[in-house]
Coordinates of C-alpha atoms and ligand atoms in Angstrom, one line a residue:
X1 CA 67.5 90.9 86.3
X2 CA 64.0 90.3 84.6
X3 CA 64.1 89.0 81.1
X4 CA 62.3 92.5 80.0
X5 CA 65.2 94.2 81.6
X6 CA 67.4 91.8 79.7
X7 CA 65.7 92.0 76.5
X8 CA 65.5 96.2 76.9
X9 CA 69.9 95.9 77.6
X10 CA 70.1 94.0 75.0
X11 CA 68.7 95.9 72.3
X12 CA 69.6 99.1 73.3
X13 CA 73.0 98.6 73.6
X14 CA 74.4 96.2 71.5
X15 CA 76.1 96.9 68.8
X16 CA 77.1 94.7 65.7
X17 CA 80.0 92.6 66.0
X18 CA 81.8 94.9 69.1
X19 CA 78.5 94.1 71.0
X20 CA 78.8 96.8 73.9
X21 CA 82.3 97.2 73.7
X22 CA 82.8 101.1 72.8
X23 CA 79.8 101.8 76.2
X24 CA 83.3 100.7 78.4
X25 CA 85.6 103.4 79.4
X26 CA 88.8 103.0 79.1
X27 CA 89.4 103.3 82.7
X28 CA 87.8 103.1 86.1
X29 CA 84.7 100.5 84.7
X30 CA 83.4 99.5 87.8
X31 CA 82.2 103.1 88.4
X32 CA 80.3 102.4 85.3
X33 CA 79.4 99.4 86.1
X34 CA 77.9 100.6 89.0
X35 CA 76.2 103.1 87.6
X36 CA 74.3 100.0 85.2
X37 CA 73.7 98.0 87.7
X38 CA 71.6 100.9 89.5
X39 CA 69.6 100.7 86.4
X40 CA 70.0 97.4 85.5
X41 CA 69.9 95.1 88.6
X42 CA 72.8 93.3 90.3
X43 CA 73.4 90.9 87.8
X44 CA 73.5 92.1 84.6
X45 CA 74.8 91.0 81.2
X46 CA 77.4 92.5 78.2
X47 CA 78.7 91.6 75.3
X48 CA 81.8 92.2 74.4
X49 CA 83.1 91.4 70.9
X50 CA 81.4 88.5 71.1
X51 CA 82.0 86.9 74.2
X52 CA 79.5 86.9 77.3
X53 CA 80.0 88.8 80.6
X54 CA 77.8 88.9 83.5
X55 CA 78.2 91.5 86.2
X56 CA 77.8 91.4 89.5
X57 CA 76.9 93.7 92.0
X58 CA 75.7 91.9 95.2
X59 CA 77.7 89.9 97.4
X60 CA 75.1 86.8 97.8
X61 CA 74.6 86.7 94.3
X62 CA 78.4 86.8 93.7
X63 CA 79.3 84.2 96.6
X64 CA 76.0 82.0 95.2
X65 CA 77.9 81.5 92.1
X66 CA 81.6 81.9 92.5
X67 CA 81.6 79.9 95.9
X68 CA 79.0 77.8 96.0
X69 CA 79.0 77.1 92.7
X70 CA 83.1 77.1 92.7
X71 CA 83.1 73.6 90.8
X72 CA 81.9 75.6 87.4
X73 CA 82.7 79.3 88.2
X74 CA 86.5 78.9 88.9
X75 CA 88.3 79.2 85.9
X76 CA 90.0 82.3 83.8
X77 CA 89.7 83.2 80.1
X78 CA 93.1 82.2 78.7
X79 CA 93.5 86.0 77.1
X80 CA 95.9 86.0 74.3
X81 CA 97.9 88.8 75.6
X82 CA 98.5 88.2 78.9
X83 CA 97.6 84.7 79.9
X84 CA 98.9 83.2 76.6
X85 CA 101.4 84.8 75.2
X86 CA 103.2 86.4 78.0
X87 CA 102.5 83.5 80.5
X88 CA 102.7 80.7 78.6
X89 CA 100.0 78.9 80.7
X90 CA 102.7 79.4 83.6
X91 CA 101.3 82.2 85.8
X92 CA 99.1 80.4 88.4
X93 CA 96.8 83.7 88.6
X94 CA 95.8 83.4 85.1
X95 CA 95.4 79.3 84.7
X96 CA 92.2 78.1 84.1
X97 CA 90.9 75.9 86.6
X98 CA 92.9 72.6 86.1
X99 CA 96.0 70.8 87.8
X100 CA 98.8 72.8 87.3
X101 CA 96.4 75.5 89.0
X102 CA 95.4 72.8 91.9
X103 CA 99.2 71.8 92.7
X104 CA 100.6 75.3 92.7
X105 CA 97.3 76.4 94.8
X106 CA 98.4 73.6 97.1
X107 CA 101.9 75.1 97.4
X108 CA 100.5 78.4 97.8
X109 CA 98.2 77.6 100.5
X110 CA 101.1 76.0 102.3
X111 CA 103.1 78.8 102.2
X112 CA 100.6 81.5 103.5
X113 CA 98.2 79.5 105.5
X114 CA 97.6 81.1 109.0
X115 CA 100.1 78.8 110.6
X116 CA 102.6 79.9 108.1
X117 CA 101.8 83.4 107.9
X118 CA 102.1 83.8 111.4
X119 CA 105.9 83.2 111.3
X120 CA 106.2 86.0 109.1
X121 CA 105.4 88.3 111.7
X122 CA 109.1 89.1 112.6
X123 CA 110.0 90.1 109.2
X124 CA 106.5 92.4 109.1
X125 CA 107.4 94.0 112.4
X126 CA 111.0 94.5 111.2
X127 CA 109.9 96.2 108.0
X128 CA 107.4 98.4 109.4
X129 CA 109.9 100.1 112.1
X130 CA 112.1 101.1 108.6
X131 CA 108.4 102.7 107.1
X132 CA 107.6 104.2 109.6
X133 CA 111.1 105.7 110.2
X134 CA 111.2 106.7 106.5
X135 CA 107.6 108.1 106.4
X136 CA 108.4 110.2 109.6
X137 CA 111.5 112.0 108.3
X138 CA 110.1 112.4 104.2
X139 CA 106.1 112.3 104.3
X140 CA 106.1 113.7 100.9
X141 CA 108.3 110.4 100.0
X142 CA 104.7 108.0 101.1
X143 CA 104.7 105.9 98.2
X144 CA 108.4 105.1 98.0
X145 CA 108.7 103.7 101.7
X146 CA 104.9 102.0 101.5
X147 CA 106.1 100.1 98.0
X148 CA 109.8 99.5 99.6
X149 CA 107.9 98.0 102.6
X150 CA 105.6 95.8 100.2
X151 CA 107.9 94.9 97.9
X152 CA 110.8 94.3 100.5
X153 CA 108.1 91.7 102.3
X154 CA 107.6 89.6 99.1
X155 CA 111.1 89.8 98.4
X156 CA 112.5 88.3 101.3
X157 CA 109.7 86.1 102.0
X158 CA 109.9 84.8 98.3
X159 CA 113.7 85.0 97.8
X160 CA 115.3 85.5 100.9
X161 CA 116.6 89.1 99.6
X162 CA 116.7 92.6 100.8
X163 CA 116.1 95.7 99.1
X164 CA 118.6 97.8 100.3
X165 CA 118.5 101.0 97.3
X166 CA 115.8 99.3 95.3
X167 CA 118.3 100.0 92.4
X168 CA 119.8 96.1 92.6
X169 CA 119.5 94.9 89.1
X170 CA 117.3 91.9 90.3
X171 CA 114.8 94.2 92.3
X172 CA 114.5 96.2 89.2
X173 CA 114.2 93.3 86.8
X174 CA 111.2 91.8 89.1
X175 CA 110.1 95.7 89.4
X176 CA 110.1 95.5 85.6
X177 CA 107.9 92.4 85.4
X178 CA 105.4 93.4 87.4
X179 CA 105.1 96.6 85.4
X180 CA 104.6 94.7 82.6
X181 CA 102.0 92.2 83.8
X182 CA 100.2 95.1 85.1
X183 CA 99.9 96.9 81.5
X184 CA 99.8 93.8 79.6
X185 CA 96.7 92.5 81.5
X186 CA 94.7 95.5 81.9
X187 CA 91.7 95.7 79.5
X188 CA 91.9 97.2 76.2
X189 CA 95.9 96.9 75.9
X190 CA 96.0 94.2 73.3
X191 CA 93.8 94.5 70.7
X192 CA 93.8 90.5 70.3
X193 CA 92.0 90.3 73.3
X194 CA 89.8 91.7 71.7
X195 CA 89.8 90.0 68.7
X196 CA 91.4 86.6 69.3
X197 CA 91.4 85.5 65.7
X198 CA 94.3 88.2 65.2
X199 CA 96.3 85.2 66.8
X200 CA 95.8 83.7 63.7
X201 CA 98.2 86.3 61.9
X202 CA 101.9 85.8 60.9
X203 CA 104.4 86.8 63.4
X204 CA 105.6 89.9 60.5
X205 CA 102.4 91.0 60.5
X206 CA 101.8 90.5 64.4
X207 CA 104.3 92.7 65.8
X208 CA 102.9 92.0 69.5
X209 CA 103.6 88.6 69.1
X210 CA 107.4 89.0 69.3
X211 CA 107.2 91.9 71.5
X212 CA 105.6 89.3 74.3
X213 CA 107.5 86.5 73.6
X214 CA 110.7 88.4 74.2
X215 CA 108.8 89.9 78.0
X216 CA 108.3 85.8 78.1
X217 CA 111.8 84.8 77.9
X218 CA 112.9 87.6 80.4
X219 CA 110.4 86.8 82.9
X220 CA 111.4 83.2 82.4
X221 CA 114.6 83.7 83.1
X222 CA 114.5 86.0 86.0
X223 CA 112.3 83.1 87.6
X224 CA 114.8 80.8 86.7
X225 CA 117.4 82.6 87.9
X226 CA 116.3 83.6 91.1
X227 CA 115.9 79.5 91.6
X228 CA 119.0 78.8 90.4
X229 CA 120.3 81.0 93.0
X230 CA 118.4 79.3 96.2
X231 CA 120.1 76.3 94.8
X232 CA 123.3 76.9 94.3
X233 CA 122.9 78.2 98.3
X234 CA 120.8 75.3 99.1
X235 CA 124.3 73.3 97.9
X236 CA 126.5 75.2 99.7
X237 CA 124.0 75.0 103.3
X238 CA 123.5 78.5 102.8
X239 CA 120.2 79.3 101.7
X240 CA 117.5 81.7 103.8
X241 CA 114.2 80.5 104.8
X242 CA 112.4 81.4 101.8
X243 CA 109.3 80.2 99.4
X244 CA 111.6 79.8 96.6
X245 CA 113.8 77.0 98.9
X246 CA 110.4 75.3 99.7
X247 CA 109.3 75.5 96.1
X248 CA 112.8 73.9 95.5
X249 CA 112.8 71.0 98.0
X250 CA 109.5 70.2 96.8
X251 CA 110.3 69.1 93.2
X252 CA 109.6 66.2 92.5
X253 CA 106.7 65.7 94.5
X254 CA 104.3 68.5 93.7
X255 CA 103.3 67.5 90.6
X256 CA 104.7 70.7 89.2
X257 CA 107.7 71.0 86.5
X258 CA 110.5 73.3 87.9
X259 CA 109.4 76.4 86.0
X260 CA 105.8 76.1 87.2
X261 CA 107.3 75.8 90.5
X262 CA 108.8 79.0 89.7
X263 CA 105.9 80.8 88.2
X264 CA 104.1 79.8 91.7
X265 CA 106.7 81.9 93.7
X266 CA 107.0 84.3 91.0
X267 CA 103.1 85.0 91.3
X268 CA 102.9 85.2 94.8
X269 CA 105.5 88.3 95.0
X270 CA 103.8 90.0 92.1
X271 CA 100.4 89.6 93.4
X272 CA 101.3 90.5 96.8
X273 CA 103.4 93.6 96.1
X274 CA 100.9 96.2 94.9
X275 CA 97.9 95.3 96.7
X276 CA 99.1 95.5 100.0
X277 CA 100.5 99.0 99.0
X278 CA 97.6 100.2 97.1
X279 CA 95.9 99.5 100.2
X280 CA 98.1 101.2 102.3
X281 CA 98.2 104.0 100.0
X282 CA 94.1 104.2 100.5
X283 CA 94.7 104.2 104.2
X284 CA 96.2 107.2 104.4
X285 CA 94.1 108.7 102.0
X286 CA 91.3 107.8 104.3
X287 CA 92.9 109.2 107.4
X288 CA 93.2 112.9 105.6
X289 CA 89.9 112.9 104.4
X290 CA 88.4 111.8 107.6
X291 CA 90.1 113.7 110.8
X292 CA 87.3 112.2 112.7
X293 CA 87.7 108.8 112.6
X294 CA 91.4 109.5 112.6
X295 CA 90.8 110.7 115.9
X296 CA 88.8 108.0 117.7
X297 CA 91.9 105.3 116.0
X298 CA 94.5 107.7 118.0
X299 CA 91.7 107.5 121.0
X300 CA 92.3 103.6 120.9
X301 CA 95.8 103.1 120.8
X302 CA 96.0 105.4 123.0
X303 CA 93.6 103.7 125.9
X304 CA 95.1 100.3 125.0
X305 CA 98.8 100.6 124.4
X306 CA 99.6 104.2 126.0
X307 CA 102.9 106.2 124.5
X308 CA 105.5 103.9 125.7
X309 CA 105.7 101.2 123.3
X310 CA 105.1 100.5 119.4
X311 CA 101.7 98.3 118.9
X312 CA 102.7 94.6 118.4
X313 CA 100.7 92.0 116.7
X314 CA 99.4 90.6 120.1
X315 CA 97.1 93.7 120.4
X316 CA 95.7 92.7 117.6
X317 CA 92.4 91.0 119.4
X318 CA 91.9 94.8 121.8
X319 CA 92.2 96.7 118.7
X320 CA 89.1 96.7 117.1
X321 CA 88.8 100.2 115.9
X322 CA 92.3 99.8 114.0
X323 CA 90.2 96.2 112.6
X324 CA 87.4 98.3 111.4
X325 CA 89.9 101.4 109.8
X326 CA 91.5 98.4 107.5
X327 CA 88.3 96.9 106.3
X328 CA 86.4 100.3 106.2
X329 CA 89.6 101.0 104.3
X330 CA 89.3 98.3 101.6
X331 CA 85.6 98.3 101.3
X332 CA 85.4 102.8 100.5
X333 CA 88.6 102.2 98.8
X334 CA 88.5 98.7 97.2
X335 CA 92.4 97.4 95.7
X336 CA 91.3 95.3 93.0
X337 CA 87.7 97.7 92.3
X338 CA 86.5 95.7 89.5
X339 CA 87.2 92.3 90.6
X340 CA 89.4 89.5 88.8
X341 CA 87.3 87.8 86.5
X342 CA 85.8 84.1 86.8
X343 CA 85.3 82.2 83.7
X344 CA 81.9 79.5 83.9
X345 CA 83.4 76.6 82.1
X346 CA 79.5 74.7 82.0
X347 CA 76.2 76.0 81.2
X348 CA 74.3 77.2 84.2
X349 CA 70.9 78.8 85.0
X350 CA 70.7 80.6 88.3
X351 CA 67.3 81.7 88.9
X352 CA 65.7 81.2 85.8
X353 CA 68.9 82.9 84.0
X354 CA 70.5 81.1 81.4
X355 CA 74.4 81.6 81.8
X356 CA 76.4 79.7 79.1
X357 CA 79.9 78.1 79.6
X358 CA 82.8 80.4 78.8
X359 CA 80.9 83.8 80.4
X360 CA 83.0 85.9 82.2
X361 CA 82.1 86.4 85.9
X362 CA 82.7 89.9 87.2
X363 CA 81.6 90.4 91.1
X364 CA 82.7 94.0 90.7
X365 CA 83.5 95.0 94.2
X366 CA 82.8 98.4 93.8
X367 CA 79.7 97.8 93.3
X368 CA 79.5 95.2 96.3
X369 CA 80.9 97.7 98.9
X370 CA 78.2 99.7 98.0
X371 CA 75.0 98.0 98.2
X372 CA 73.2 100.1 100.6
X373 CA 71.2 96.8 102.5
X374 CA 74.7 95.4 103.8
X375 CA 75.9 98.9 103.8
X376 CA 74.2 101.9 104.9
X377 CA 75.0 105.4 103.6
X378 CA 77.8 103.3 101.6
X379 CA 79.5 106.6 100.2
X380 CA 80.3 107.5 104.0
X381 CA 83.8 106.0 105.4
X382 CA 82.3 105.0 108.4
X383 CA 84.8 102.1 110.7
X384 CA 81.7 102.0 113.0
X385 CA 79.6 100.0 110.7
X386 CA 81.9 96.9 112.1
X387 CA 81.3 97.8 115.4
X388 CA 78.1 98.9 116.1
X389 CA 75.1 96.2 116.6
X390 CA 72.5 98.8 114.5
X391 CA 74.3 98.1 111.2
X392 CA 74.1 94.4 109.1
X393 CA 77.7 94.4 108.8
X394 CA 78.2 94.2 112.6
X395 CA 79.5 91.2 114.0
X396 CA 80.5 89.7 117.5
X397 CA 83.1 89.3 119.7
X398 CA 85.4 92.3 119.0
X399 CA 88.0 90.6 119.7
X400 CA 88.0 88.9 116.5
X401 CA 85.6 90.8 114.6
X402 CA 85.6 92.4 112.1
X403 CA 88.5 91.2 110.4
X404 CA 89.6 90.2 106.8
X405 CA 88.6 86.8 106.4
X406 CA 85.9 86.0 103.3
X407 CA 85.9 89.6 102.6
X408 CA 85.1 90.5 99.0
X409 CA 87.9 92.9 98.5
X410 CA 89.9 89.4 98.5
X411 CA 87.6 87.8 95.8
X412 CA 85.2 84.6 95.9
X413 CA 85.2 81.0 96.4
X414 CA 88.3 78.7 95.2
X415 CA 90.1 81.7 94.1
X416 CA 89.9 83.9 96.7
X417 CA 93.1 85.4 97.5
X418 CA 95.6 83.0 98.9
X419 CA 97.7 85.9 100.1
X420 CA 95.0 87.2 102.4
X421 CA 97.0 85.8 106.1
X422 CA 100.2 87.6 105.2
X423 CA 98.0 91.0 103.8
X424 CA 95.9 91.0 107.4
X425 CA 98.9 91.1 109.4
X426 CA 100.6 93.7 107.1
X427 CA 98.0 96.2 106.8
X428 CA 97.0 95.6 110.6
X429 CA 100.3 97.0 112.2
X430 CA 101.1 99.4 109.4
X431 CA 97.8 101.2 110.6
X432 CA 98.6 100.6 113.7
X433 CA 101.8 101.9 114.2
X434 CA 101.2 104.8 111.5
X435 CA 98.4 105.8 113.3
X436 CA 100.2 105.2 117.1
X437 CA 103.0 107.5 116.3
X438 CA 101.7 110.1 113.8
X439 CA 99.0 112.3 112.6
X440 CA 98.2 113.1 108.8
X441 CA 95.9 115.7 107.9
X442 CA 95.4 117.9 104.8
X443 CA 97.8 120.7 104.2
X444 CA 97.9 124.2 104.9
X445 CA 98.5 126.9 102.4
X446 CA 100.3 130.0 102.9
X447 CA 96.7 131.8 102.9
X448 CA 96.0 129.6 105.8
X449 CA 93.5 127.4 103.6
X450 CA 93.4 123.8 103.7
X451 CA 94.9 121.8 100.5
X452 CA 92.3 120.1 99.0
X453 CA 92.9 116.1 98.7
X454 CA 90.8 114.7 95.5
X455 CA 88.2 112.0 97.1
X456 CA 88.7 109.6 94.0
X457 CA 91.9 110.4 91.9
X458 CA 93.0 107.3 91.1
X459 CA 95.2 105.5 88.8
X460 CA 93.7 103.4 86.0
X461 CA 96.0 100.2 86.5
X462 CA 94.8 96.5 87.5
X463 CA 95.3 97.8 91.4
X464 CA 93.6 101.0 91.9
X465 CA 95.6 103.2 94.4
X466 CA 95.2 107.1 95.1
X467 CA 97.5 109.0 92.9
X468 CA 100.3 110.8 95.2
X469 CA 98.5 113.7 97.3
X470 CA 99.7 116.0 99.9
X471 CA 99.3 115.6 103.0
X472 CA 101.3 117.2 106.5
X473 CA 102.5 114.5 109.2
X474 CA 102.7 115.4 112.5
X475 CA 104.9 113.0 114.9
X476 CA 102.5 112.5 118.3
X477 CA 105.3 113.3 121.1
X478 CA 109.0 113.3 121.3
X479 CA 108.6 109.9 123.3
X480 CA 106.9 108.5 120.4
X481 CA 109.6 109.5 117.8
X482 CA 112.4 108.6 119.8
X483 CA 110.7 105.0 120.2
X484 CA 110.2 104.8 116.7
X485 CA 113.8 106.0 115.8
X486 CA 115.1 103.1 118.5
X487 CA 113.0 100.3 117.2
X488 CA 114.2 101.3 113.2
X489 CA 117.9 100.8 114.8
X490 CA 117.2 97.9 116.8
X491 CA 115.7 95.8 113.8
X492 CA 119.0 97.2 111.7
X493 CA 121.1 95.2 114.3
X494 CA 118.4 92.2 114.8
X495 CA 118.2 91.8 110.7
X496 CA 118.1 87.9 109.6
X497 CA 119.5 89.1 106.7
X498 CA 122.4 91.6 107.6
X499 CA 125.6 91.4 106.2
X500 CA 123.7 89.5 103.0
Ligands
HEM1 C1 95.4 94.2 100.3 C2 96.0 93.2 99.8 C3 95.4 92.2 98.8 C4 94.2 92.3 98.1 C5 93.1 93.3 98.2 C6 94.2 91.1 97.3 C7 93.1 90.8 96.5 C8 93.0 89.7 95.6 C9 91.9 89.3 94.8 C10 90.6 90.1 94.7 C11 92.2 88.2 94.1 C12 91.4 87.5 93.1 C13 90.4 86.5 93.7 C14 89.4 85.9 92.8 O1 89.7 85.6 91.7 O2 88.2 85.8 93.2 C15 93.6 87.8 94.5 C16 94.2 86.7 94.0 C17 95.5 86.4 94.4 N1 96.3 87.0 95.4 FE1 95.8 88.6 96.5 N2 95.3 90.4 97.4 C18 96.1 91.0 98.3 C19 97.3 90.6 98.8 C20 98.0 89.4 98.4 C21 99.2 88.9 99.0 C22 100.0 89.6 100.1 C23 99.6 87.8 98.2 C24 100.8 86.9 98.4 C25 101.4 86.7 99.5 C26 98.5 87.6 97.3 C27 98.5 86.6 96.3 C28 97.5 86.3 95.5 C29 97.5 85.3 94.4 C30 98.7 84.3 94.2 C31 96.3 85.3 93.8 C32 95.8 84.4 92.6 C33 94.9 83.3 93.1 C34 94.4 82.4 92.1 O3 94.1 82.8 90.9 O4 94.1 81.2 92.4 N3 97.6 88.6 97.4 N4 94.0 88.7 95.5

């Protein structure tokens, strides 16, 4: 951005005090965003209430900074609401960039590194033969069985647990806390993030701050609890294979105290609960609005892996067009639109801008997915764009391209998503075998017309997923259903975790 374009922002939008504050909406701000940066240029700055933001809507500029620059653009503003209050500087996703972020970073890259996350396939392939069951016999039912399979991943990857009704009172506590870091950290739900200095009031006269240190002490002590549990079983030589058991054996030498520890494993099934649903949601929200390319993923599995079998993870590398579906996915329909914020904890200047310490970093993906140089007629869900040498995005061999790693959708630099193995190999065989055994397409009315599926109808929350929307599933062959129906029942008897 030139400084005229800087200066002309400035003054034309900022207002006393709230600086630019009340231009926000309340919800979906990285259309907004967007629609700024289009005037303003793909960096551009806002004040809000007094602190500095800089936007960002091109993917060098945002990888310049946040990645290259990772040493000063890697921390988060301790909000009072969520970070503070609720988290109590325990929720590795909010710390700023110090050591109790490093070691539980550490542990976290441990736990979902490739290597790891390729032993997780099992429990995937298992979970995805109960979706797919589900979603064939109750389509309207989508969301339940795409959460159940998200949330049932974490779950027994973190703890060792199964959902079995969803209605256990642990699953609902965790359910609960994830509800309430998802409100609690969205913008604009506590007016003290706003206006820190309301911190400063008495607890009588600051009803919010007993309202979030109560969600504290539950959170606290489901964490706690569910740890307690592992080692009680860790005692008794009975614990699962679980992140929670790792995160136990490892006291002591990870630098962490035991409720950090638990925080770390705490994080990793909230964070990787409703993104890898939202995504999934997206997916299928694709597939109706574009018969087309639906068509040419059914061409696919079809050539490579026929009607006799469900597609396993060692297709993976001849099933490029199901590759390009998941990205094309995430990029039209990004999870986490506006980005998670990056705090600059030093001054910085990047070309010939002056960026001061404390400015809030937003690469607002949004925006990113839809810069017309890397992508071309960027409103169009188009897979081929990963597959075709004509468009910048192309990339060779197609064996292993494209795929998910250093994507934007999974953020920048040292914070990029740490989950991003474990979400790959989910949302790889969930469109897979979706797309292998069924078809989804819009529905048809009783005059015969086509149900029309909004192309943006989404909900406000911190991951943005496609409000429920109709749709009619059509199972691709008797053979195909009866496969699906077998595998389901196999992985009942083959379950690690039956008779838990
Ligand atoms: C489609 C699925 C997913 C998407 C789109 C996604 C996206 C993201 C993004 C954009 C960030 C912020 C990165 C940044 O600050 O630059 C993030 C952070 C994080 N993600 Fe994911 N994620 C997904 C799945 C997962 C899964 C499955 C897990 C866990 C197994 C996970 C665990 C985390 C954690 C712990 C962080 C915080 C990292 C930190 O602050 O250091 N995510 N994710």
């Amino acid at each position: 951005m030139s400084s005229l374009q800087e200066r002309k922002w400035l003054m034309s939008r900022r207002k006393p005090l709230i600086g630019n504050l009340p231009d926000i909406p309340p919800k979906h701000s990285w259309l907004k965003f967007k629609e700024w940066a289009d005037q303003y240029g793909p960096i551009f700055r806002l004040n809000l209430a007094g602190r500095e933001h800089y936007v960002v809507s091109k993917e060098k500029i945002a990888n310049d900074l946040l990645r290259e620059r990772g040493n000063i653009y890697s921390s988060r503003e301790q909000l009072p609401a969520a970070a503070v209050l609720l988290s109590r500087g325990l929720r590795p996703v909010l710390l700023p960039y110090d050591d109790v972020w490093r070691n539980g970073r550490r542990l976290m890259h441990l736990l979902a590194m490739p290597s790891a996350a390729a032993t997780y396939e099992p429990t995937q392939a298992m979970l995805s033969t109960w979706l797919l069951e589900n979603l064939i016999r109750s389509p309207t039912d989508y969301e339940q069985w795409i959460e159940q399979y998200s949330s049932g991943l974490m779950l027994r990857l973190a703890f060792g647990r199964k959902i079995t009704t969803g209605k256990e009172p642990e699953v609902r506590r965790i359910y609960k806390v994830l509800e309430n870091l998802e409100r609690i950290a969205s913008p604009g739900a506590y007016l003290v993030d706003t206006f820190p200095s309301l911190m400063m009031l008495p607890k009588p006269l600051a009803p919010f701050k007993q309202e979030l240190e109560d969600l504290h002490q539950e959170e606290l002590s489901l964490f706690r609890k569910l740890r307690d549990d592992i080692r009680v079983e860790i005692d008794a030589g009975t614990a699962p294979d679980c992140w929670e058991k790792v995160a136990v054996e490892k006291e002591g030498e990870s630098g962490l105290t035991p409720d950090q520890l638990a925080y770390v494993i705490g994080t990793m099934f909230e964070a990787g609960s409703g993104t890898t649903a939202a995504g999934m949601m997206s997916f299928l929200l694709c597939m109706v609005l574009h018969p087309e390319e639906q068509r040419k993923v059914h061409e696919e599995l079809d050539r490579v892996i026929g009607s006799e079998r469900l597609p396993q993870f060692a297709d993976m590398p001849d099933l490029p067009y199901v590759r390009a579906t998941m990205k094309e996915t995430l990029r039209w329909r990004p999870v986490t639109a506006g980005g998670v914020p990056h705090l600059l904890t030093k001054d910085d200047v990047y070309n010939g801008t002056f960026i001061p310490a404390g400015t809030n970093i937003h690469a607002n993906q949004w925006a990113i997915h839809r810069d017309p140089e890397l992508y071309p007629e960027p409103e169009t869900f188009k897979p081929e764009r990963w597959l075709d040498p004509k468009y910048p995005t192309y990339k060779e061999p197609l064996s292993t391209y494209p795929n998910l790693q250093g994507f934007s959708a999974f953020g920048f630099g040292r914070r990029i998503c740490p989950g991003l193995n474990i979400a790959e190999r989910s949302l790889f065989l969930l469109i897979a075998r979706i797309a292998w055994a069924c078809e989804v397409k819009k529905k048809t009315l009783a005059t015969g017309e086509e149900e029309e599926v909004p192309l943006y109808d989404y909900t406000a929350g911190f991951n943005a997923q496609p409000k429920w929307f109709p749709f009619d599933l059509k199972v691709r062959g008797d053979e195909r259903l009866k496969i699906a129906n077998e595998e389901a029942e196999m992985a009942r008897e083959r379950d690690p975790l039956k008779g838990r």
